[in-house]
Short mmCIF file of C-alpha atoms in Angstrom, two decimals:
data_model
loop_
_atom_site.label_atom_id
_atom_site.label_comp_id
_atom_site.label_asym_id
_atom_site.label_seq_id
_atom_site.Cartn_x
_atom_site.Cartn_y
_atom_site.Cartn_z
CA UNK A 136 -22.28 -9.63 3.88
CA UNK A 137 -19.20 -7.47 3.26
CA UNK A 138 -17.04 -10.55 2.78
CA UNK A 139 -19.50 -11.91 0.20
CA UNK A 140 -19.40 -8.63 -1.72
CA UNK A 141 -15.59 -8.61 -1.66
CA UNK A 142 -15.48 -12.20 -2.92
CA UNK A 143 -17.98 -11.38 -5.65
CA UNK A 144 -15.98 -8.32 -6.70
CA UNK A 145 -12.76 -10.34 -6.85
CA UNK A 146 -14.54 -13.06 -8.83
CA UNK A 147 -15.78 -10.43 -11.30
CA UNK A 148 -12.26 -9.05 -11.73
CA UNK A 149 -10.82 -12.49 -12.35
CA UNK A 150 -13.64 -13.22 -14.79
CA UNK A 151 -12.92 -10.02 -16.76
CA UNK A 152 -9.22 -10.85 -16.84
CA UNK A 153 -9.92 -14.39 -18.03
CA UNK A 154 -12.17 -13.07 -20.81
CA UNK A 155 -9.51 -10.66 -22.03
CA UNK A 156 -6.83 -13.36 -21.90
CA UNK A 157 -9.14 -15.70 -23.83
CA UNK A 158 -9.73 -13.05 -26.50
CA UNK A 159 -5.98 -12.46 -26.79
CA UNK A 160 -5.30 -16.19 -27.13
CA UNK A 161 -8.10 -16.55 -29.68
CA UNK A 162 -6.72 -13.60 -31.66
CA UNK A 163 -3.24 -15.16 -31.81
CA UNK A 164 -4.64 -18.57 -32.79
CA UNK A 165 -6.95 -17.29 -35.53
CA UNK A 166 -4.30 -15.04 -37.03
CA UNK A 167 -1.77 -17.87 -36.99
CA UNK A 168 -4.22 -20.19 -38.81
CA UNK A 169 -4.99 -17.52 -41.42
CA UNK A 170 -1.27 -16.95 -41.93
CA UNK A 171 -0.67 -20.67 -42.46
CA UNK A 172 -3.47 -21.02 -45.03
CA UNK A 173 -1.89 -18.43 -47.33
CA UNK A 174 -3.71 -17.48 -50.56
CA UNK A 175 -3.65 -14.74 -53.16
CA UNK A 176 -5.10 -12.13 -50.81
CA UNK A 177 -3.40 -13.26 -47.61
CA UNK A 178 -2.34 -9.79 -46.47
CA UNK A 179 -5.86 -8.44 -46.95
CA UNK A 180 -7.45 -11.36 -45.09
CA UNK A 181 -4.94 -11.14 -42.25
CA UNK A 182 -5.55 -7.42 -41.88
CA UNK A 183 -9.33 -7.91 -41.83
CA UNK A 184 -9.17 -10.71 -39.25
CA UNK A 185 -6.80 -8.66 -37.10
CA UNK A 186 -9.15 -5.67 -37.13
CA UNK A 187 -12.14 -7.86 -36.26
CA UNK A 188 -10.30 -9.37 -33.29
CA UNK A 189 -9.16 -5.95 -32.09
CA UNK A 190 -12.70 -4.59 -32.38
CA UNK A 191 -14.05 -7.44 -30.23
CA UNK A 192 -11.37 -6.87 -27.60
CA UNK A 193 -11.98 -3.11 -27.63
CA UNK A 194 -15.72 -3.60 -27.07
CA UNK A 195 -14.90 -5.66 -23.99
CA UNK A 196 -12.55 -2.99 -22.65
CA UNK A 197 -15.10 -0.23 -23.24
CA UNK A 198 -17.55 -2.06 -20.96
CA UNK A 199 -15.16 -2.15 -18.01
CA UNK A 200 -14.59 0.34 -15.22
CA UNK A 201 -11.19 2.10 -15.33
CA UNK A 202 -10.11 0.26 -12.17
CA UNK A 203 -10.95 -3.08 -13.82
CA UNK A 204 -8.95 -2.16 -16.91
CA UNK A 205 -6.04 -1.21 -14.61
CA UNK A 206 -6.26 -4.62 -12.90
CA UNK A 207 -6.12 -6.35 -16.29
CA UNK A 208 -3.14 -4.29 -17.45
CA UNK A 209 -1.22 -5.18 -14.29
CA UNK A 210 -1.81 -8.90 -14.90
CA UNK A 211 -0.68 -9.01 -18.55
CA UNK A 212 2.87 -9.54 -19.91
CA UNK A 213 4.41 -6.43 -21.45
CA UNK A 214 3.59 -7.19 -25.12
CA UNK A 215 -0.06 -7.99 -24.39
CA UNK A 216 -0.29 -5.03 -21.99
CA UNK A 217 0.82 -2.63 -24.73
CA UNK A 218 -1.67 -4.16 -27.18
CA UNK A 219 -4.54 -3.70 -24.73
CA UNK A 220 -3.36 -0.20 -23.75
CA UNK A 221 -3.40 0.89 -27.40
CA UNK A 222 -7.05 -0.20 -27.60
CA UNK A 223 -8.13 1.96 -24.66
CA UNK A 224 -9.91 5.09 -25.82
CA UNK A 225 -7.80 8.23 -25.45
CA UNK A 226 -10.36 9.95 -23.25
CA UNK A 227 -9.99 7.16 -20.68
CA UNK A 228 -6.18 7.20 -20.53
CA UNK A 229 -5.98 9.60 -17.59
CA UNK A 230 -8.42 7.82 -15.27
CA UNK A 231 -6.75 4.46 -15.95
CA UNK A 232 -3.27 5.87 -15.31
CA UNK A 233 -4.51 7.00 -11.90
CA UNK A 234 -5.73 3.48 -11.07
CA UNK A 235 -2.72 1.37 -12.11
CA UNK A 236 0.22 0.67 -9.81
CA UNK A 237 3.27 2.93 -10.00
CA UNK A 238 5.46 0.31 -11.67
CA UNK A 239 2.92 -0.46 -14.40
CA UNK A 240 2.10 3.22 -14.89
CA UNK A 241 5.75 3.81 -15.71
CA UNK A 242 5.64 1.28 -18.57
CA UNK A 243 2.42 2.81 -19.95
CA UNK A 244 3.77 6.37 -19.81
CA UNK A 245 6.92 5.31 -21.66
CA UNK A 246 4.73 4.20 -24.57
CA UNK A 247 2.93 7.56 -24.83
CA UNK A 248 4.09 10.70 -26.57
CA UNK A 249 3.99 14.19 -25.07
CA UNK A 250 0.65 15.15 -26.63
CA UNK A 251 -1.03 12.00 -25.32
CA UNK A 252 0.31 12.56 -21.83
CA UNK A 253 -0.85 16.18 -21.78
CA UNK A 254 -4.33 15.20 -22.98
CA UNK A 255 -4.55 12.46 -20.35
CA UNK A 256 -3.43 14.76 -17.52
CA UNK A 257 -5.73 17.63 -18.53
CA UNK A 258 -8.75 15.32 -18.23
CA UNK A 259 -8.04 14.72 -14.52
CA UNK A 260 -8.84 16.61 -11.36
CA UNK A 261 -6.02 18.43 -9.59
CA UNK A 262 -5.50 15.78 -6.90
CA UNK A 263 -5.40 13.04 -9.55
CA UNK A 264 -2.78 14.93 -11.57
CA UNK A 265 -0.73 15.20 -8.39
CA UNK A 266 -0.96 11.41 -7.96
CA UNK A 267 0.63 10.65 -11.33
CA UNK A 268 2.90 13.71 -11.53
CA UNK A 269 6.00 11.93 -10.09
CA UNK A 270 5.89 9.51 -13.03
CA UNK A 271 5.43 12.14 -15.73
CA UNK A 272 8.42 13.60 -17.62
CA UNK A 273 9.53 17.01 -16.37
CA UNK A 274 8.78 18.73 -19.69
CA UNK A 275 5.21 17.41 -19.60
CA UNK A 276 4.70 18.81 -16.10
CA UNK A 277 6.12 22.18 -17.11
CA UNK A 278 3.88 22.45 -20.16
CA UNK A 279 0.89 21.19 -18.20
CA UNK A 280 1.31 24.00 -15.68
CA UNK A 281 1.19 26.55 -18.49
CA UNK A 282 -2.05 25.11 -19.94
CA UNK A 283 -4.03 24.96 -16.68
CA UNK A 284 -6.12 27.90 -15.50
CA UNK A 285 -4.77 29.95 -12.60
CA UNK A 286 -6.90 28.26 -9.92
CA UNK A 287 -6.11 24.72 -11.04
CA UNK A 288 -2.42 25.55 -11.47
CA UNK A 289 -2.23 26.97 -7.95
CA UNK A 290 -3.95 23.92 -6.49
CA UNK A 291 -1.65 21.54 -8.36
CA UNK A 292 1.47 23.38 -7.22
CA UNK A 293 0.12 23.33 -3.68
CA UNK A 294 -0.56 19.57 -3.80
CA UNK A 295 2.89 18.84 -5.27
CA UNK A 296 4.56 20.88 -2.53
CA UNK A 297 3.58 18.45 0.23
CA UNK A 298 5.50 15.23 1.00
CA UNK A 299 3.94 12.00 -0.23
CA UNK A 300 2.83 10.70 3.19
CA UNK A 301 1.02 13.85 4.34
CA UNK A 302 -2.61 14.94 4.26
CA UNK A 303 -1.73 17.70 1.80
CA UNK A 304 -0.68 15.13 -0.79
CA UNK A 305 -4.01 13.28 -0.43
CA UNK A 306 -6.49 16.14 -0.20
CA UNK A 307 -8.69 17.33 -3.05
CA UNK A 308 -10.33 20.68 -3.69
CA UNK A 309 -13.91 19.74 -4.63
CA UNK A 310 -15.75 21.35 -1.73
CA UNK A 311 -19.21 22.75 -1.14
CA UNK A 312 -19.22 25.67 1.31
CA UNK A 313 -22.07 27.66 2.79
CA UNK A 314 -22.57 30.57 5.18
CA UNK A 315 -23.99 30.18 8.68
CA UNK A 316 -26.55 33.00 8.39
CA UNK A 317 -28.70 31.43 5.63
CA UNK A 318 -31.63 29.06 6.07
CA UNK A 319 -31.66 25.38 5.19
CA UNK A 320 -34.12 26.16 2.39
CA UNK A 321 -31.54 28.48 0.83
CA UNK A 322 -28.90 25.76 1.23
CA UNK A 323 -31.14 23.23 -0.53
CA UNK A 324 -31.78 25.62 -3.42
CA UNK A 325 -28.03 26.19 -3.68
CA UNK A 326 -27.36 22.46 -3.96
CA UNK A 327 -30.07 22.02 -6.61
CA UNK A 328 -28.53 24.86 -8.59
CA UNK A 329 -25.13 23.17 -8.48
CA UNK A 330 -26.66 20.13 -10.14
CA UNK A 331 -23.71 17.77 -9.68
CA UNK A 332 -22.13 17.26 -6.27
CA UNK A 333 -18.60 16.02 -5.50
CA UNK A 334 -18.13 12.34 -4.69
CA UNK A 335 -17.97 11.22 -1.05
CA UNK A 336 -20.01 14.26 0.06
CA UNK A 337 -21.77 13.78 3.40
CA UNK A 338 -21.52 17.31 4.79
CA UNK A 339 -21.24 20.95 3.76
CA UNK A 340 -18.48 23.12 5.14
CA UNK A 341 -19.71 26.23 6.95
CA UNK A 342 -17.34 29.18 6.53
CA UNK A 343 -17.36 32.92 7.23
CA UNK A 344 -16.59 35.67 4.72
CA UNK A 345 -12.84 35.04 5.06
CA UNK A 346 -13.22 31.30 4.36
CA UNK A 347 -12.47 30.45 7.99
CA UNK A 348 -14.06 27.14 8.96
CA UNK A 349 -16.67 27.52 11.71
CA UNK A 350 -18.51 24.19 11.44
CA UNK A 351 -20.06 21.55 9.19
CA UNK A 352 -23.63 20.86 8.13
CA UNK A 353 -24.31 17.10 7.77
CA UNK A 354 -26.55 16.34 4.80
CA UNK A 355 -28.85 14.21 6.95
CA UNK A 356 -29.56 17.25 9.14
CA UNK A 357 -30.09 19.38 6.07
CA UNK A 358 -32.69 16.94 4.74
CA UNK A 359 -34.52 16.16 7.99
CA UNK A 360 -34.67 19.55 9.74
CA UNK A 361 -37.26 22.32 9.27
CA UNK A 362 -36.22 24.26 6.10
CA UNK A 363 -36.82 27.56 7.88
CA UNK A 364 -34.12 26.82 10.47
CA UNK A 365 -30.79 28.59 10.01
CA UNK A 366 -27.56 26.80 9.20
CA UNK A 367 -26.04 28.23 12.40
CA UNK A 368 -28.71 26.52 14.50
CA UNK A 369 -28.19 23.10 12.94
CA UNK A 370 -24.48 22.92 12.11
CA UNK A 371 -21.90 20.96 14.11
CA UNK A 372 -19.14 23.11 15.54
CA UNK A 373 -16.99 20.30 17.00
CA UNK A 374 -15.31 19.21 13.78
CA UNK A 375 -12.59 16.65 13.09
CA UNK A 376 -10.23 18.56 10.83
CA UNK A 377 -6.71 18.18 9.52
CA UNK A 378 -3.80 20.34 8.47
CA UNK A 379 -1.97 19.61 5.20
CA UNK A 380 1.27 18.87 7.11
CA UNK A 381 -0.38 16.14 9.23
CA UNK A 382 0.90 12.61 8.65
CA UNK A 383 -1.36 10.55 6.42
CA UNK A 384 -1.31 7.46 8.63
CA UNK A 385 -2.59 9.51 11.58
CA UNK A 386 -5.41 10.84 9.42
CA UNK A 387 -6.23 7.28 8.33
CA UNK A 388 -6.49 6.23 11.98
CA UNK A 389 -8.81 9.18 12.65
CA UNK A 390 -11.05 8.18 9.73
CA UNK A 391 -11.34 4.69 11.19
CA UNK A 392 -11.84 5.90 14.75
CA UNK A 393 -14.55 8.42 13.95
CA UNK A 394 -16.14 6.63 10.95
CA UNK A 395 -15.51 9.62 8.68
CA UNK A 396 -16.53 9.89 5.03
CA UNK A 397 -14.74 13.18 4.50
CA UNK A 398 -13.12 15.86 6.61
CA UNK A 399 -11.98 19.47 6.08
CA UNK A 400 -8.32 20.44 5.65
CA UNK A 401 -7.38 23.88 7.02
CA UNK A 402 -4.23 25.98 7.12
CA UNK A 403 -2.59 27.44 10.20
CA UNK A 404 -5.18 30.24 10.33
CA UNK A 405 -8.14 27.78 10.18
CA UNK A 406 -8.84 28.81 6.58
CA UNK A 407 -10.47 26.03 4.57
CA UNK A 408 -8.13 24.88 1.77
CA UNK A 409 -9.35 21.39 0.85
CA UNK A 410 -10.90 18.16 2.02
CA UNK A 411 -9.79 14.61 2.71
CA UNK A 412 -12.10 11.81 1.55
CA UNK A 413 -12.49 8.17 2.47
CA UNK A 414 -11.54 6.91 -1.01
CA UNK A 415 -8.18 8.70 -0.82
CA UNK A 416 -7.60 7.30 2.67
CA UNK A 417 -8.45 3.74 1.58
CA UNK A 418 -6.06 4.04 -1.37
CA UNK A 419 -3.34 5.25 0.98
CA UNK A 420 -3.93 2.37 3.41
CA UNK A 421 -3.78 -0.17 0.58
CA UNK A 422 -0.59 1.31 -0.85
CA UNK A 423 1.01 1.42 2.61
CA UNK A 424 0.07 -2.21 3.25
CA UNK A 425 1.52 -3.22 -0.12
CA UNK A 426 4.72 -1.30 0.63
CA UNK A 427 5.11 -2.92 4.06
CA UNK A 428 4.50 -6.38 2.61
CA UNK A 429 7.11 -5.84 -0.10
CA UNK A 430 9.58 -4.36 2.37
CA UNK A 431 9.14 -7.33 4.71
CA UNK A 432 10.08 -9.59 1.79
CA UNK A 433 13.21 -7.54 1.08
CA UNK A 434 11.99 -5.69 -2.03
CA UNK A 435 13.12 -2.06 -2.35
CA UNK A 436 10.10 -0.93 -4.33
CA UNK A 437 6.90 -2.12 -5.94
CA UNK A 438 7.80 -4.47 -8.76
CA UNK A 439 5.96 -5.00 -12.01
CA UNK A 440 5.16 -8.72 -12.26
CA UNK A 441 6.48 -8.69 -15.82
CA UNK A 442 9.42 -6.32 -15.37
CA UNK A 443 12.69 -7.18 -17.10
CA UNK A 444 14.94 -9.74 -15.43
CA UNK A 445 17.64 -7.09 -14.89
CA UNK A 446 15.31 -4.61 -13.21
CA UNK A 447 13.64 -7.25 -11.05
CA UNK A 448 17.03 -8.57 -9.93
CA UNK A 449 18.31 -5.08 -8.99
CA UNK A 450 15.17 -4.49 -6.93
CA UNK A 451 16.06 -7.49 -4.76
CA UNK A 452 19.78 -6.96 -4.34
CA UNK A 453 19.96 -4.71 -1.28
CA UNK A 454 18.37 -7.02 1.27
CA UNK A 455 19.93 -10.10 -0.31
CA UNK A 456 23.31 -8.47 0.29
CA UNK A 457 22.36 -7.68 3.89
CA UNK A 458 21.13 -11.25 4.39
CA UNK A 459 24.40 -12.58 2.99
CA UNK A 460 26.44 -10.42 5.35
CA UNK A 461 24.46 -11.49 8.41
CA UNK A 462 24.63 -15.14 7.33
CA UNK A 463 28.43 -14.91 7.20
CA UNK A 464 28.46 -13.53 10.74
CA UNK A 465 26.22 -16.39 11.95
CA UNK A 466 28.48 -18.88 10.20
CA UNK A 467 31.52 -17.48 12.00
CA UNK A 468 29.74 -17.99 15.32
CA UNK A 469 29.37 -21.67 14.41
CA UNK A 470 32.95 -21.79 13.16
CA UNK A 471 34.20 -20.65 16.57
CA UNK A 472 32.81 -23.89 18.04
CA UNK A 473 34.04 -26.35 15.39
CA UNK A 474 35.97 -28.30 18.01
CA UNK A 475 32.90 -28.74 20.20
CA UNK A 476 30.80 -29.89 17.26
CA UNK A 477 33.46 -32.43 16.26
CA UNK A 478 33.45 -33.90 19.78
CA UNK A 479 29.64 -34.08 20.02
CA UNK A 480 27.97 -34.39 16.62
CA UNK A 481 24.49 -34.08 18.15
CA UNK A 482 25.13 -30.35 18.55
CA UNK A 483 25.06 -29.84 14.78
CA UNK A 484 21.68 -31.58 14.54
CA UNK A 485 20.08 -29.74 17.45
CA UNK A 486 21.29 -26.13 17.08
CA UNK A 487 18.91 -25.25 14.17
CA UNK A 488 15.99 -26.02 16.52
CA UNK A 489 17.12 -23.35 18.97
CA UNK A 490 17.56 -20.74 16.24
CA UNK A 491 14.33 -21.67 14.44
CA UNK A 492 12.05 -21.54 17.50
CA UNK A 493 13.68 -18.31 18.64
CA UNK A 494 13.08 -16.76 15.23
CA UNK A 495 9.44 -17.81 15.23
CA UNK A 496 8.87 -16.44 18.73
CA UNK A 497 10.59 -13.18 17.82
CA UNK A 498 8.48 -12.79 14.69
CA UNK A 499 5.33 -13.07 16.79
CA UNK A 500 6.57 -10.30 19.07
CA UNK A 501 7.82 -8.07 16.28
CA UNK A 502 4.51 -8.31 14.40
CA UNK A 503 2.58 -7.13 17.46
CA UNK A 504 5.06 -4.30 18.11
CA UNK A 505 5.02 -3.03 14.51
CA UNK A 506 1.21 -3.08 14.53
CA UNK A 507 1.13 -1.24 17.87
CA UNK A 508 3.55 1.40 16.59
CA UNK A 509 1.53 1.86 13.39
CA UNK A 510 -1.68 2.35 15.36
CA UNK A 511 -0.03 4.68 17.88
CA UNK A 512 -0.82 2.35 20.79
CA UNK A 513 2.77 2.19 22.06
CA UNK A 514 3.97 5.27 23.96
CA UNK A 515 6.70 6.11 26.43
CA UNK A 516 4.15 5.76 29.21
CA UNK A 517 3.31 2.13 28.46
CA UNK A 518 6.52 0.86 26.82
CA UNK A 519 8.05 -0.39 30.10
CA UNK A 520 4.96 -2.45 30.96
CA UNK A 521 4.95 -3.86 27.44
CA UNK A 522 8.58 -4.98 27.82
CA UNK A 523 7.79 -6.66 31.15
CA UNK A 524 4.76 -8.41 29.65
CA UNK A 525 6.71 -9.75 26.64
CA UNK A 526 9.55 -10.95 28.88
CA UNK A 527 6.94 -12.78 30.97
CA UNK A 528 5.50 -14.42 27.84
CA UNK A 529 9.01 -15.40 26.72
CA UNK A 530 9.80 -16.89 30.14
CA UNK A 531 6.62 -18.95 30.18
CA UNK A 532 7.09 -20.16 26.61
CA UNK A 533 10.81 -20.75 27.20
CA UNK A 534 10.23 -22.91 30.27
CA UNK A 535 7.40 -24.84 28.61
CA UNK A 536 8.94 -25.51 25.22
CA UNK A 537 12.46 -25.69 26.62
CA UNK A 538 11.31 -28.60 28.77
CA UNK A 539 9.74 -30.26 25.72
CA UNK A 540 12.88 -30.01 23.55
CA UNK A 541 15.06 -30.92 26.53
CA UNK A 542 13.18 -34.17 27.09
CA UNK A 543 13.24 -34.81 23.34
CA UNK A 544 17.04 -34.38 23.19
CA UNK A 545 17.51 -36.54 26.32
CA UNK A 546 15.46 -39.41 24.90
CA UNK A 547 16.89 -39.11 21.39
CA UNK A 548 20.56 -39.11 22.43
CA UNK A 549 20.28 -40.77 25.88
CA UNK A 550 22.10 -37.82 27.39
CA UNK A 551 20.29 -35.97 30.22
CA UNK A 552 22.98 -33.26 30.39
CA UNK A 553 22.47 -32.50 26.70
CA UNK A 554 18.71 -32.25 27.37
CA UNK A 555 19.37 -29.74 30.15
CA UNK A 556 21.61 -27.61 27.91
CA UNK A 557 18.95 -27.73 25.19
CA UNK A 558 16.22 -26.56 27.60
CA UNK A 559 18.34 -23.72 29.02
CA UNK A 560 19.45 -22.56 25.57
CA UNK A 561 15.83 -22.51 24.39
CA UNK A 562 14.78 -20.39 27.36
CA UNK A 563 17.61 -17.89 26.91
CA UNK A 564 17.17 -17.54 23.14
CA UNK A 565 13.43 -16.95 23.52
CA UNK A 566 14.24 -14.12 25.94
CA UNK A 567 16.70 -12.71 23.39
CA UNK A 568 14.05 -13.05 20.67
CA UNK A 569 11.46 -11.19 22.76
CA UNK A 570 13.84 -8.31 23.51
CA UNK A 571 14.92 -8.11 19.85
CA UNK A 572 11.29 -8.20 18.72
CA UNK A 573 10.55 -5.20 20.94
CA UNK A 574 13.62 -3.02 20.57
CA UNK A 575 14.45 -3.47 16.87
CA UNK A 576 11.23 -1.83 15.54
CA UNK A 577 11.20 0.74 18.37
CA UNK A 578 14.78 1.74 17.57
CA UNK A 579 14.03 1.99 13.86
CA UNK A 580 11.06 4.25 14.58
CA UNK A 581 13.16 6.44 16.87
CA UNK A 582 15.66 6.79 14.03
CA UNK A 583 12.77 7.96 11.79
CA UNK A 584 12.86 4.77 9.74
CA UNK A 585 9.89 2.58 8.85
CA UNK A 586 9.86 -0.30 11.42
CA UNK A 587 8.44 -2.64 8.78
CA UNK A 588 11.57 -2.31 6.65
CA UNK A 589 14.42 -4.54 7.73
CA UNK A 590 13.05 -5.58 11.12
CA UNK A 591 12.61 -9.22 10.13
CA UNK A 592 16.13 -9.41 8.66
CA UNK A 593 17.69 -7.95 11.80
CA UNK A 594 15.58 -10.23 13.99
CA UNK A 595 16.62 -13.34 12.07
CA UNK A 596 20.26 -12.34 12.35
CA UNK A 597 19.91 -11.79 16.11
CA UNK A 598 18.06 -15.02 16.92
CA UNK A 599 20.30 -17.14 14.67
CA UNK A 600 23.61 -15.72 15.90
CA UNK A 601 22.62 -15.59 19.56
CA UNK A 602 20.90 -18.98 19.37
CA UNK A 603 24.04 -20.62 18.02
CA UNK A 604 26.25 -18.75 20.50
CA UNK A 605 24.11 -19.60 23.53
CA UNK A 606 23.61 -23.28 22.67
CA UNK A 607 27.15 -24.04 21.55
CA UNK A 608 28.64 -21.93 24.36
CA UNK A 609 26.61 -23.73 27.04
CA UNK A 610 27.43 -27.11 25.51
CA UNK A 611 31.15 -26.27 25.47
CA UNK A 612 31.12 -25.14 29.10
CA UNK A 613 28.88 -27.85 30.56
CA UNK A 614 29.32 -30.92 28.41
CA UNK A 615 32.90 -30.95 27.07
#
């Protein structure tokens, strides 16, 4: 059922994008035809047709959710993106800026003047302002702080003070609190008097007179329990709560583990200061997954699909340079055995097999290790057993597939000794790949670096260089 809804949602997004692209293409075509026809009132006709086309496109945009408009903006080339962005109503600018990716948001902000940016930011909640603040010009932030009321200014400064990957950077301040000594009937009247409740609300926070958190009151208990019962008798005291300094990925794991919709955020004295909601956690998980995927491909940062050639190229330089350096090292390993390769040409044809299978095996291991580290499943207590298990897997796979490639090499070149070298080299390189797949991400994490960044490049370098060294070294010793 969930998969069907996701597919339907994606289909709707693609349909909206196709409609906007069709309207843009139609607008260009009609205006080009009008321009070609000419006439005494050509400028007037062109202006009228242009306004009609823009009005039709604007009506379509007005019907869409801000997130859908953001999706469309991300998928359009820069000139069309700016045209569509200019058609978005000013009062929707802020909520759309929150939804678009960082790279696209930067291009939109560059097209806005200071007054537009201030108006867009002032329409947002504090946590949303904090989301886009890193992309706003410094003078806009400074003026924005002077225009906000004292409470909102304090909350914004608090949110901006926390690092990006912490709970404090994700929390919001829309909370409903209640005292423990009132009845459920009083709590219900209080909610009705509020009129509008915050999104993602599934519980009320129970606090004392000093705003210290003492429990939570789930809404389902509020609605199904005798109204004359007190909040203290019904509330839950064992609460999953977070501190603003907690790491966001640990909070995300807790939300998954305990099926949370929202959770309180407290300071060191247990004073309630905010809440963390499922929508913020989902956004964080998606952004983290995108970052890891880009990092695995060797991209320094999120890249606008339609960024300039210069900017896109610079974004890809760092890991290309690292790849080039490691490739030179691997080539020198091969160069050290030029004499052996000249004497037995089959070595040149067979050595990529050793490196390729080792790389594939190592990638399987490294994927499992990175996932285990991200989920917190790998600890000092179980790391040794994990190493032993992966070595066992590598031994079994090395013996099995080493025998296969050994027989293949024997039959292909009618050389049983070459087949034996091939089998032994395969076994040894798969052991190297397993150890590299374990220790590369673990070492990066110990050095406080993201294991997803650079692990695959270092693994490829290790399996290629060691694969060539092992195979060519064994062949030199045993065959020549």
